[in-house]
C-alpha positions in Angstrom: 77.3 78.7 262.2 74.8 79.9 265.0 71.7 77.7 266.0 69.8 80.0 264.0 71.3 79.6 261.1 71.3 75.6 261.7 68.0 75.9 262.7 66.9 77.8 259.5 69.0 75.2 257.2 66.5 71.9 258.8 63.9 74.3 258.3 64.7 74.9 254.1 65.7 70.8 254.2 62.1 70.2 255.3 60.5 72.5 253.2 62.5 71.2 250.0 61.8 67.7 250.7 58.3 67.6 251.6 55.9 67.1 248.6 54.2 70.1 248.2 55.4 72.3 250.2 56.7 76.0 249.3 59.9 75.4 250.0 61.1 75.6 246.5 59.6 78.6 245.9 60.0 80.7 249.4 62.8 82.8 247.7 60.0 84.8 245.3 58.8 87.6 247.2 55.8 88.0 244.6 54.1 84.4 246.1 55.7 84.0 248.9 52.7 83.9 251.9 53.4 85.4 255.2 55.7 83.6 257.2 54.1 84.1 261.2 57.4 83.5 262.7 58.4 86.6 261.4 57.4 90.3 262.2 58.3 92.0 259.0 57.9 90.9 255.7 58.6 93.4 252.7 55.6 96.1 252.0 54.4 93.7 248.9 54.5 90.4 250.4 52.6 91.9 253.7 49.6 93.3 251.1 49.4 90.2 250.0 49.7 87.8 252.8 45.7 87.6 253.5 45.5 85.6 250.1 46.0 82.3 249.1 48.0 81.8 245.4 48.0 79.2 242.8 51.8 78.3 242.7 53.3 77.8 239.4 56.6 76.9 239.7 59.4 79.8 239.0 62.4 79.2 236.9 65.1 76.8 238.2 67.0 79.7 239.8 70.4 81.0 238.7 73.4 78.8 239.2 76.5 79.1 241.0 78.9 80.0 237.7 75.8 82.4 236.8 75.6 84.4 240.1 79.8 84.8 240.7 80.0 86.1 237.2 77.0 88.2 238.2 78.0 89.5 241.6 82.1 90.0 239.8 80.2 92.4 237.3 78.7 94.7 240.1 81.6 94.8 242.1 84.0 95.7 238.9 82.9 99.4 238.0 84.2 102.6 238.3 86.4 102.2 241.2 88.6 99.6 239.2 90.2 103.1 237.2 91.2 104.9 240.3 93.1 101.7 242.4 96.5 102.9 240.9 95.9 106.3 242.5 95.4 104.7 245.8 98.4 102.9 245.5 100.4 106.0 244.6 98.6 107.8 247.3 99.4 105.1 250.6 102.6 103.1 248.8 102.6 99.9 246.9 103.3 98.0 249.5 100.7 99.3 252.3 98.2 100.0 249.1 98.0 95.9 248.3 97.7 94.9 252.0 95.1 97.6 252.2 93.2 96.2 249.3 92.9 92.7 250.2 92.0 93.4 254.0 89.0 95.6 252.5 88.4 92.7 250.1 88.1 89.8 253.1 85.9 92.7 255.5 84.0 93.2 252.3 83.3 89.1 251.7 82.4 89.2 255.5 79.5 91.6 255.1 78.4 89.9 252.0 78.4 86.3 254.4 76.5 88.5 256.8 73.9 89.7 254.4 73.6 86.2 253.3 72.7 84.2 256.3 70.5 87.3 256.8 68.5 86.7 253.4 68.3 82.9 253.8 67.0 83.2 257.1 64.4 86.2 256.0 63.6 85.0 252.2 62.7 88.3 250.0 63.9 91.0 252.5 65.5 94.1 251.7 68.0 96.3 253.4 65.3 98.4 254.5 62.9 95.5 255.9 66.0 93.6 257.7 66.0 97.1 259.9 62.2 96.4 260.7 62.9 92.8 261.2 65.8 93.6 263.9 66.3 97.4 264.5 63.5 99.6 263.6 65.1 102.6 264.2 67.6 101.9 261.3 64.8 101.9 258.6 64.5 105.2 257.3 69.1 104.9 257.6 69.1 102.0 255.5 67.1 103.8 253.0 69.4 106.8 253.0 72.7 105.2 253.0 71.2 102.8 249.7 70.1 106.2 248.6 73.9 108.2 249.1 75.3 104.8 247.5 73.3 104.6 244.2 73.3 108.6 244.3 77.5 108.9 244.3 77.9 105.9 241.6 75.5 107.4 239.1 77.1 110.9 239.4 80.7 109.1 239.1 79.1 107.4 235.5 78.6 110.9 234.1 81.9 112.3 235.4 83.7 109.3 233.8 81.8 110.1 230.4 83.4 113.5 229.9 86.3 112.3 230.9 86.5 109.5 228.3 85.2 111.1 225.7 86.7 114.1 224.7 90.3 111.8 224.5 88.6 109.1 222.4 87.5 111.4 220.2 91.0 113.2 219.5 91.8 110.6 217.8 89.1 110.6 214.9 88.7 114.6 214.9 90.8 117.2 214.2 89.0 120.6 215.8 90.3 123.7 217.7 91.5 123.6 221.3 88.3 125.5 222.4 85.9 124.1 220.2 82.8 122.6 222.7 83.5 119.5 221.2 86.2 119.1 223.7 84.5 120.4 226.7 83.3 117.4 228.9 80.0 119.1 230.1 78.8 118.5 226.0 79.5 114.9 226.5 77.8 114.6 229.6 74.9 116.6 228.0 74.8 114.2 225.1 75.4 111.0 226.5 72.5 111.7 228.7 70.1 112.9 226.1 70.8 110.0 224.0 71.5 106.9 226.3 70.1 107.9 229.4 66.8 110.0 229.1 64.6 107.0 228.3 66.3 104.4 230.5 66.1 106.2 233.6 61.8 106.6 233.3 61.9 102.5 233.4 60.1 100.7 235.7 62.0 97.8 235.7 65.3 97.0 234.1 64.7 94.1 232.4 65.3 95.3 229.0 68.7 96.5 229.9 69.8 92.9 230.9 72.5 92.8 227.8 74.4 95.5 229.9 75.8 93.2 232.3 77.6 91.5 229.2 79.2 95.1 227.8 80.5 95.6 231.1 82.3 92.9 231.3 83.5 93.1 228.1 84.8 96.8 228.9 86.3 96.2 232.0 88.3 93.0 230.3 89.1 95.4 227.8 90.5 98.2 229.7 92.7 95.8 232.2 94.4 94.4 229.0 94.8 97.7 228.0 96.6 98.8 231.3 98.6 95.9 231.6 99.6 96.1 228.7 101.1 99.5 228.5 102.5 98.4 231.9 104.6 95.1 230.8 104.9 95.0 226.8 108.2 96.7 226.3 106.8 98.1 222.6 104.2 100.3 224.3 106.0 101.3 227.2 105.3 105.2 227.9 108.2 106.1 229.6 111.8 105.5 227.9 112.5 104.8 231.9 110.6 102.9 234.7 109.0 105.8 237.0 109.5 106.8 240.5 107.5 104.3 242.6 107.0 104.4 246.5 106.8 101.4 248.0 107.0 101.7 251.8 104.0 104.1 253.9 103.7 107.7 253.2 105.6 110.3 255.2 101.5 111.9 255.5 99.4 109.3 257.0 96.3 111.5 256.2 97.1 110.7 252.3 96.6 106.9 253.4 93.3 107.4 255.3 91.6 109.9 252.7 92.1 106.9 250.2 90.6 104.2 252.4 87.2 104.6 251.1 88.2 104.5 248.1 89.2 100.5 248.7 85.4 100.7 249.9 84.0 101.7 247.5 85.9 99.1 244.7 84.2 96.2 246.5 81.0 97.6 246.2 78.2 95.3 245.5 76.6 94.5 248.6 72.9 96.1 247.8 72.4 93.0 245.4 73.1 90.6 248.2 69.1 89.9 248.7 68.3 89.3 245.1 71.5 87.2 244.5 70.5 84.9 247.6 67.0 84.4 246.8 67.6 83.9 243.1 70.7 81.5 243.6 70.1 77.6 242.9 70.0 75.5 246.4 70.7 78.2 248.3 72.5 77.1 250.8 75.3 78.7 252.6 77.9 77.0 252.0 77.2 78.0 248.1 76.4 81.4 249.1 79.8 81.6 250.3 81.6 79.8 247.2 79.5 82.7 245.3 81.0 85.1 246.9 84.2 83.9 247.5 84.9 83.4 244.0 83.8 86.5 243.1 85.8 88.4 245.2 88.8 86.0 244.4 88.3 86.9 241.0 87.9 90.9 241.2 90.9 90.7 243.9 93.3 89.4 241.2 91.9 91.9 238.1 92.3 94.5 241.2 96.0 93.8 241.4 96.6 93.0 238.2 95.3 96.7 237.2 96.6 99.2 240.3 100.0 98.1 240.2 100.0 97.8 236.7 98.8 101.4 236.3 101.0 102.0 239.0 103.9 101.1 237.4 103.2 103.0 234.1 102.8 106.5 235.4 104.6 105.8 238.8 104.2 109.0 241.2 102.8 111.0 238.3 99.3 108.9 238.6 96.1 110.6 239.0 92.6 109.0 239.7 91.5 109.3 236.1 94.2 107.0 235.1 92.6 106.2 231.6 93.1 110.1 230.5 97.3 109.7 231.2 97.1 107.1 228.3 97.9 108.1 224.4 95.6 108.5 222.0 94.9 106.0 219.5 92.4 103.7 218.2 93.0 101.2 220.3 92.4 103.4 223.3 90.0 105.6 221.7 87.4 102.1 221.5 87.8 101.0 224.8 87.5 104.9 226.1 84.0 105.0 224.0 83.1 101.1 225.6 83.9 102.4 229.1 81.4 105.6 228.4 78.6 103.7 226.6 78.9 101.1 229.3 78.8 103.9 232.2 75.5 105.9 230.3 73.6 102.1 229.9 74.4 101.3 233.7 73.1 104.6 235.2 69.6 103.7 235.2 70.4 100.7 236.7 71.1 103.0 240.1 68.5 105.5 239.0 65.8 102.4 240.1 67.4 102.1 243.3 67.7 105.9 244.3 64.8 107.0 242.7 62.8 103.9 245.3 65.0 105.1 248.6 64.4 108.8 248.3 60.5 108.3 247.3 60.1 106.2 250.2 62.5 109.0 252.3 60.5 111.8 251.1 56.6 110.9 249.9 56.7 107.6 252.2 56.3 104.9 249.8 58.1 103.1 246.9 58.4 104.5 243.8 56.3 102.4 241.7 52.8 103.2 243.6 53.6 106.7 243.0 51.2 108.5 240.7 52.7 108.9 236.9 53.4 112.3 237.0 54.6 112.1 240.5 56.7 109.3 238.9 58.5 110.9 235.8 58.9 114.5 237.9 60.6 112.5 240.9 63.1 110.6 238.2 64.0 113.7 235.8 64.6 116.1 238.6 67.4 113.4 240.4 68.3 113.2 236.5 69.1 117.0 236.3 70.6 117.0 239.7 72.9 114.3 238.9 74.1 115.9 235.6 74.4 119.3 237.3 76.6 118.1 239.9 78.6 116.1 237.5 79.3 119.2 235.1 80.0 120.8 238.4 82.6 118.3 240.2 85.5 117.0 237.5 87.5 115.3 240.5 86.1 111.1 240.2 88.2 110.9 243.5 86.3 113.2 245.3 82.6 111.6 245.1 83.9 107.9 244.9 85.6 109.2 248.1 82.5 110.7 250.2 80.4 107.7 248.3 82.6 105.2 250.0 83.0 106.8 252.5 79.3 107.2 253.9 77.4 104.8 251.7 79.7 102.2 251.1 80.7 102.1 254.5 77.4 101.7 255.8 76.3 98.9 253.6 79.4 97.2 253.4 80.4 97.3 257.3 77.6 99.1 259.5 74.2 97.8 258.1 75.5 93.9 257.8 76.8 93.7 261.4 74.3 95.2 263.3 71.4 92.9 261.3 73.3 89.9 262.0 74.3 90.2 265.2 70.6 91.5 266.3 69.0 88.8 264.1 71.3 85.5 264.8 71.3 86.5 268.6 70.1 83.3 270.7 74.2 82.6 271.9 77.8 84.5 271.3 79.5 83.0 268.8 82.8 83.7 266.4 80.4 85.0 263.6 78.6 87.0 265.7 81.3 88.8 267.5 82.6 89.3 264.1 79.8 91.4 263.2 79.9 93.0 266.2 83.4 94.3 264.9 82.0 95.2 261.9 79.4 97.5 262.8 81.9 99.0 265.5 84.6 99.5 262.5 82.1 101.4 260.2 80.6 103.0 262.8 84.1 104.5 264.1 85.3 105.0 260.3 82.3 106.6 258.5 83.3 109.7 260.8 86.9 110.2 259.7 86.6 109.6 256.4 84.4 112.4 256.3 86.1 114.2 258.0 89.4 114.3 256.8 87.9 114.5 253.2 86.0 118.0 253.9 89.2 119.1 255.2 91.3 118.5 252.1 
């Protein structure tokens, strides 16, 4: 721990155990008054830092169990389906090493982000690069931007992939009916599930999505491990080729590193999780995340080698559309798609914010309402367009991970730590040093070697 970060924790004892102070109640960025030892606050909390607030005291704060099965659920999306294609791309062996070195660098930018948003209560990505590199504001909003951007264009690709094989099993129409063309799905899903949501302001009335996701992804891993180990369902009269040492084409290895990226892919929660977590300390900051990346580390293995292991070399990153059709499979394939239409607009609040604030130079909700609704149905269209447009999952998780992901996993973390916490070198700080160097010399190559596919 750096003397800043020691510093900060006498600070929040102080604060908690005076009577009457705002310590409790820092973490709100709604009341929280402007702290003078600080340059930057967020946009809000600056507006309102001239005034002086009546304090009722905020709910209790979310507890440790509550926040890991919170932060598990964000990191466990889309990129769970396509681990078995990494695997088969780079080898089993090199694929599971590779996955838990990009889960420990991923909890290491999540423990960066956290001291960060204990030491500047209420902050953002985008006001930590006012706070300690200015010139990284209007990047921070971009890579949050190409981030959100990717995952809600991969949640309409998955939906007309899932759908037309779930629904094979109920209907019986001709090859070319339009019924089977994914671009219908898409169309309908989004007319019907996504329309509406995506206007919202706020997405508190799409809190009971957090418990269908779950409840799909659980699904879907018993699904695949099923087929994988239960002799009675087994696919294959005979286990498949496997390779399990490194590929004789090392550029198959690296285009499927950001893919591992993009899996543990949660880090543009890391604020709100801090500030709404129960005694916040670091230490339980750290257990948070720990546990949840202990947790989606082991459904991660579980499912790629399971998956694996089914279709062997044959595996493609849609793994879910190898699978028979049947009822069982056909309700988990309609889960997975409700669950990807219902979290869309859940990323439409966070691109729709980065690009207003790119492009018309403030956040999205003091834009006008027509200014508003235009700005959110034309990223609406654009999103459905490309996904109609691009079938391949692989190739937008890939450029995704491989720009946004990297950025806010790796990039963004180090450098705020290591400009932030930077009164003495120490082990944490040298660590984000690496960090930022690692995206920095990364972002590039994965790039680059995916255009050139």
């Amino acid at each position: 721990m750096s003397l800043r970060e020691a510093s900060f924790d006498a600070r929040d004892t102080a604060y908690r155990t005076i009577p009457g102070s705002l310590g409790p109640y820092m973490s709100n960025p709604l009341i929280r008054k402007y702290d003078s030892t600080r340059s930057v606050v967020s946009e809000y909390s600056r507006q309102a830092s001239s005034h002086r607030y009546i304090i009722q005291p905020p709910p209790e704060g979310a507890s440790a169990k509550t926040s890991i099965i919170n932060l598990t659920n964000t990191i466990m999306g889309p990129g769970l389906l396509v681990l078995p294609y990494a695997l088969q791309q780079c080898g089993l062996i090199a694929g599971m090493v590779l996955l838990l070195v990009f889960a420990f660098l991923s909890a290491m930018g999540l423990h960066l982000l956290a001291a960060c948003a204990r030491a500047v209560p209420g902050a953002s990505f985008d006001t930590m690069a006012l706070e300690t590199i200015p010139v990284l504001k209007e990047l921070s909003d971009l890579f949050v931007f190409i981030n959100s951007f990717g995952a809600a264009i991969c949640y309409l690709i998955m939906i007309g992939d899932l759908m037309p094989n779930a629904m094979q099993t109920f209907v019986e129409l001709p090859p070319d009916h339009f019924f089977w063309r994914r671009e219908f799905w898409i169309g309908l899903f989004t007319l019907m599930f996504i329309v509406i949501p995506a206007s919202f302001k706020n997405m508190d009335s799409l809190a009971f999505t957090s418990a269908l996701s779950l409840f799909t992804i659980l699904y879907m891993t018993v699904v695949i491990v099923a087929y994988a180990w239960v002799p009675e369902l087994a696919i294959n009269p005979e286990p498949p080729a496997m390779h399990w040492g490194l590929p004789d084409d090392y550029s198959q290895l690296l285009l499927v590193l950001p893919l591992f990226v993009f899996a543990f892919g949660c880090h543009q929660v890391t604020f709100q999780l801090v500030d709404e977590l129960k005694d916040n300390t670091l230490f339980r900051c750290d257990l948070v995340i720990g546990s949840a990346m202990a947790i989606s580390c082991l459904f991660y293995l579980f499912v790629a080698f399971s998956g694996y292991r089914t279709f062997g070399n044959a595996t493609v990153p849609d793994i879910i559309s190898l699978y028979p059709d049947n009822v069982f499979l056909a309700v988990g394939r309609i889960g997975l798609a409700l669950n990807m239409a219902l979290s869309y607009p859940l990323h439409s609040l966070s691109f729709r914010n980065s690009i207003s604030v790119l492009v018309l130079g403030r956040p999205a909700l003091e834009l006008s309402n027509k200014v508003y609704y235009t700005l959110t149905y034309v990223l609406l269209i654009i999103t459905v367009v490309i996904a109609m447009t691009v079938a391949d999952i692989a190739v937008v998780l890939s450029y995704c991970g491989a720009i946004g992901g990297t950025a806010l996993a790796f990039i963004l973390p180090g450098a705020y730590y290591y400009q932030y916490f930077n009164e003495k070198w120490h082990p944490t700080r040298a660590m984000a040093a690496f960090m930022s160097v690692f995206g920095i010399m990364f972002m590039p190559v994965a790039v680059i070697l995916e255009a050139m596919k």
